[in-house]
Amino acid sequence: MGWTRKLLRVDLTAGTCKSEPLNMKWADEYLGSRGLASKYLCEEVDPKVDPLTPANKLIMSTGPLTGTMASTGGRYTVVTKGPLTGAIACSNSGGYFGAELKFAGWDMIIFEGRSPKPVYLFVQDDKAELRDASHLWGKSTWDTEEIIKKSHHDPQIRISSIGRAGENGVLYACIVNDLHRAAGRSGVGAVMGSKNLKAVALRGTKGLGGIKDFAEFLKVTSEKKKVLAENAVTGQGLPTYGTQVLMNVINEVGALPTRNHRDVQFEGARSISAEAMREKRPTDGKANLVTNSACFGCTIACGRVSQMDKTHFSVANSPKYWGATGGLEYENAWSLGASNGVDDLEALTYANMICNEEGMDPISFGATVSAVMELYELGVLTKEQIGCEAPFGSAQALVELVRMTGASEGFGKDIGLGSKRLCAKYGRPELSMSVKGQEFPAYDSRAIQGMGLTYATSNRGACHLRSYTVSSEVLGIPVKTDPLATEGKPALVKAFQDATAVFDAAGLCIFTSFAWTLADIQPQIATACDGDWSMDKLNDVGERIWNLEKQFNLAAGLTRKDDDLPPRLKTEPAKTGPAKGLVSGIDKMLPEYYELRGWDKEGRPNKDTLDRLGLQ
Amino acid sequence: MMKSLYLDPVKCTGCLQCEMACSYENTGAFNPAKSRIKVFNFEHEGRKVPYTCTQCAEAWCMSACPVEAIKLDPATGAKVVLEATCVGCKVCTIACPFGTINYVADTGKVQKCDLCGGDPACVTACPTGAITFVDADWTGLERMRQWAGRANTAVL
C-alpha cells in the first residue's frame, strides 16, 4: 500500500472536517505528495482564481514513502495557487510533521474556503476538529508550537504553522513545522493566512502498517541507505558541512550571484561559508555551528544547528535568541549574505532565525532586500523611505529590514511584496531578479547555463529544486557537463525535472539524488506500494506531473514570456571568474526545450504529448 | 557473553530510525508512538538523546510487580514483560526511576525494551552508531579507546 487511502477534507467556511477515500486511480497516475496534490488542485480549483480568496484551496500531502523507514521518508508537500507567482505553488518540507500525518492515518488534508475567525486544526488519529486560534493570532511560529503543546498537555504533538508574515500576507510567507523546517517558497503561508488558518497540530498513534512487502521493503531500504552512507556527498559532505559545503565551491566557479546579480563572485564568501561556521569565534571561543541534525527518517543529516554569539549587536539585548536553533543552509547564507554583499555570519544567522520565527522564505526575503539595496544605491529609494541606510554590505540594514518585514511595519510592508512588485512600484521592474515573480536561488545563470533554463521553466517560478543541474554541471553527478555550454542542457534539464518530480511525489528528499538515481528509488516504491511500479511507469509519472503543472499555469494565464530571465542575465556579461564575458543562453535553449517536451513554440503541450501521458 | 545497549547522544541526529525499527519489531507497523526507545530533542541546547531501559541488575520494576509478570531472560539479561500475566496495574511504571517502562492503553499492559531477544532492531537501524550493542562488562571500551588514542605514548 504505502498510502493510508484516506484524505481529510476541511471546509473552513463551514467549520467541518470530513474523511473521504483517496482517489486510487489518481494515486496510480501521480504517486503521491507533489504529484497527487497537484492533481487534486487541478481538478478542484479554477486556475484563474485569486490565490488569496476562499475559492483557492490549500493541500498538505504526503507520499507513499512518507512515514516509512526509507531514508529521508518524512517529507510532505503544500500545494496551492501561489500569491507570489500566480502559478501553481508546491513547497515541500522535512522535519517530523509529514510522517505524523501518516501515523494519524491520513495521506492528505485539503483545506477549502475561509474560516470566519482564526482557527487551528487539531488531528488526533481519526479525530479531527477546528479549534479557536484567536489567542494564537499574532504569535510567532515558535510561540504557536509551544502554546499548542502546552494547552493539549502533549509535548509529542507535531505542528505546522504560520507566523506574523503569513497572517499579514507577506507574499513569500512560508509554513513552518518543527520550529525550523519550512514549506518555504511561493507564499504558501500567505494562502494559509488568508484562510484564517493559524496552524495544523497532529498526533498520530496508529502507525503505518500497509507496506506491500515488509520484508523486501526493509531489505531494499537498508541497501539503499548503504549507498547514501558510502557516497562522498551524502555520506560525508552534507552531514559535516551541510548544504553550505557549496559556498566556496560555487564562488570558485563564478556562479555566486552577488549584490543583486551585479557580480558573480563574492569577496566575503569565505566568511559566510560552512568552514567559517565551524571555526571558533574570537568573541566567545565557540563555533557558530553546534551540531548537525536530521529530519524524520533521514540518514544523511545535513541540517544545521547553530548558536549565536551573545555579544552580536542583533541579539545582545535579546536572550531569547541565545539558545541553539536552526542554522544557515547554503541558499539562505547566499540570499541574506552574498546577494546583499553582507559578510557578517552572525547577522545572517540572526536574519535566518527571524525568517523561521516569523514564517517567511529567506530566499525571497534576502533577494528582495538585494533589490532594495540596489535601488538605494541608485538613489531611487532614500533613507527616509526605507527607514534606515541600506547600502550593499550593511549587516545593520539586513537586521533592521528583517525585523520590519517580519512585523510588516513601515517599509517592511513593501519588502513583503517581493522584488517584482517592489521594483515595479518604484519604476525599475528590470531590477527584480526573479522568474514568474519568484526570486532566484543561489546559482548564477550566466556561469551555470543549465540553471538559467531550470529557473525559466520551473512551474513554481525561479527555483533550484525542480532540476538541480548543478549536480551535473559543477559536481559531475551523475556525469560531468560543461556549466558554460548551452548544448545538451535542454535534455539535461528535462531529465532532471521529470526525475525530481518522482522523488518529490514519493515523499523523499531530493538530496538523496546526489547518490541515488530513479533506479534506486524504484524498488523502494515497488516493494511499498500496490500496483506495478516499473521504471517506465515512474518516468511517465514524472513527465505527467510536469505537464499537469504546466497546464495549470497555462490555464492561469501564464505564457511563454513568463518562461524568461530578467534582462540583466541576458545582456550584462559576468564580470569575473570562468564565465567572464558570458550572458545566459536562455533564448537559444528554450525553443529546443519546448520541442523536447513535445510542446509548441508558445510552450503549450501538443495533443500527442497530452494523449501519451493520459492528460486532456 | 552478556551484552548491553550503549547510547551515545553525541552521535544522535534525531532521525528516529530506531523508533521506527522498534515499533515495527514489536507491532508490525512503523509507529514511533509505540516505540520502546525514544529520542529526546533538547532544542535550545542543540542536543538529541536516545533513551530506553538499561536493564537494571536489581530491577525495581521486577521487584514491584505483584503478579510476577516481569521476568529475567537469562540469555540476554533483559527484564521481559509477560503480557499474558501482566494485569496493567502500572505499579512498575511508578517503581522505575527512569520512566522506561510504560503502560499501553490499547493493550491494557505495560511495555519495555526486551532487547529483541538479543538482536536489538534499534541498533541495526541506527545510521550513526549512536546506539550500539556491546559487551556488558565493557560498556566503557569505546570511550577508553578514544582517550587512549589521544594519549602521548612517550609520556604514557
Short mmCIF file of C-alpha atoms in Angstrom, two decimals, chain A residues 67-71 96 103 156 158 179-180 203-209 211 214-215 217-218 225 290-299 301 305 307 323-324, chain B residues 10-22 24 27-34 38-39 41-48 106 121 124-128:
data_model
loop_
_atom_site.label_atom_id
_atom_site.label_comp_id
_atom_site.label_asym_id
_atom_site.label_seq_id
_atom_site.Cartn_x
_atom_site.Cartn_y
_atom_site.Cartn_z
CA GLY A 67 6.48 7.71 7.41
CA THR A 68 8.44 4.63 6.38
CA MET A 69 11.99 3.51 7.11
CA ALA A 70 13.11 4.57 3.62
CA SER A 71 15.88 7.11 4.19
CA TYR A 96 8.55 15.36 11.57
CA PHE A 103 0.79 7.93 11.55
CA GLN A 156 4.67 14.89 21.29
CA ARG A 158 3.81 17.90 15.70
CA LEU A 179 10.39 25.13 14.63
CA HIS A 180 12.77 25.44 11.71
CA ARG A 203 -0.79 13.45 16.98
CA GLY A 204 -0.63 10.10 15.24
CA THR A 205 -0.54 6.83 17.13
CA LYS A 206 -1.96 4.47 14.53
CA GLY A 207 1.30 3.99 12.67
CA LEU A 208 1.79 2.88 9.11
CA GLY A 209 1.14 -0.79 8.62
CA ILE A 211 3.54 -1.82 3.31
CA PHE A 214 7.61 -5.53 4.57
CA ALA A 215 10.50 -7.98 4.41
CA PHE A 217 11.00 -3.27 1.72
CA LEU A 218 13.27 -3.44 4.77
CA LYS A 225 20.86 3.55 2.98
CA VAL A 290 26.72 23.36 17.35
CA THR A 291 25.93 20.12 15.55
CA ASN A 292 24.15 18.61 12.58
CA SER A 293 20.65 17.17 12.68
CA ALA A 294 18.30 15.02 10.66
CA CYS A 295 14.70 15.27 9.55
CA PHE A 296 12.43 12.27 10.12
CA GLY A 297 13.91 9.08 8.73
CA CYS A 298 16.92 10.79 7.19
CA THR A 299 20.27 9.02 7.30
CA ALA A 301 21.52 14.60 8.42
CA VAL A 305 22.03 23.62 14.50
CA GLN A 307 24.10 29.12 18.37
CA GLY A 323 19.90 29.20 22.53
CA ALA A 324 20.63 26.69 19.81
CA VAL B 10 26.67 12.98 20.63
CA LYS B 11 26.18 10.79 17.58
CA CYS B 12 22.36 11.04 17.52
CA THR B 13 20.88 13.16 14.70
CA GLY B 14 17.21 12.69 15.62
CA CYS B 15 16.24 10.69 12.53
CA LEU B 16 14.03 8.29 14.53
CA GLN B 17 15.05 5.23 12.52
CA CYS B 18 15.41 3.50 15.92
CA GLU B 19 11.82 4.31 16.89
CA MET B 20 10.53 3.01 13.58
CA ALA B 21 12.58 -0.19 13.84
CA CYS B 22 11.48 -0.79 17.44
CA TYR B 24 7.97 -2.44 13.57
CA THR B 27 3.83 -4.11 16.46
CA GLY B 28 4.39 -4.88 12.77
CA ALA B 29 3.92 -1.24 11.79
CA PHE B 30 6.10 1.88 11.55
CA ASN B 31 4.77 3.67 14.58
CA PRO B 32 7.07 5.79 16.77
CA ALA B 33 4.16 6.31 19.19
CA LYS B 34 4.56 2.66 20.17
CA LYS B 38 12.56 7.41 22.47
CA VAL B 39 14.74 10.19 21.10
CA ASN B 41 15.25 16.75 21.46
CA PHE B 42 16.73 19.36 23.76
CA GLU B 43 16.06 22.13 21.31
CA HIS B 44 17.81 25.07 22.95
CA GLU B 45 20.94 23.07 23.70
CA GLY B 46 21.11 21.52 20.24
CA ARG B 47 21.19 18.01 21.73
CA LYS B 48 19.30 14.88 20.78
CA ASP B 106 -4.52 -0.14 23.64
CA ALA B 121 16.35 -3.74 15.99
CA THR B 124 20.67 -2.31 13.33
CA ALA B 125 18.63 0.70 12.24
CA CYS B 126 20.78 3.45 13.75
CA PRO B 127 22.76 5.04 10.90
CA THR B 128 25.30 6.88 13.03
#
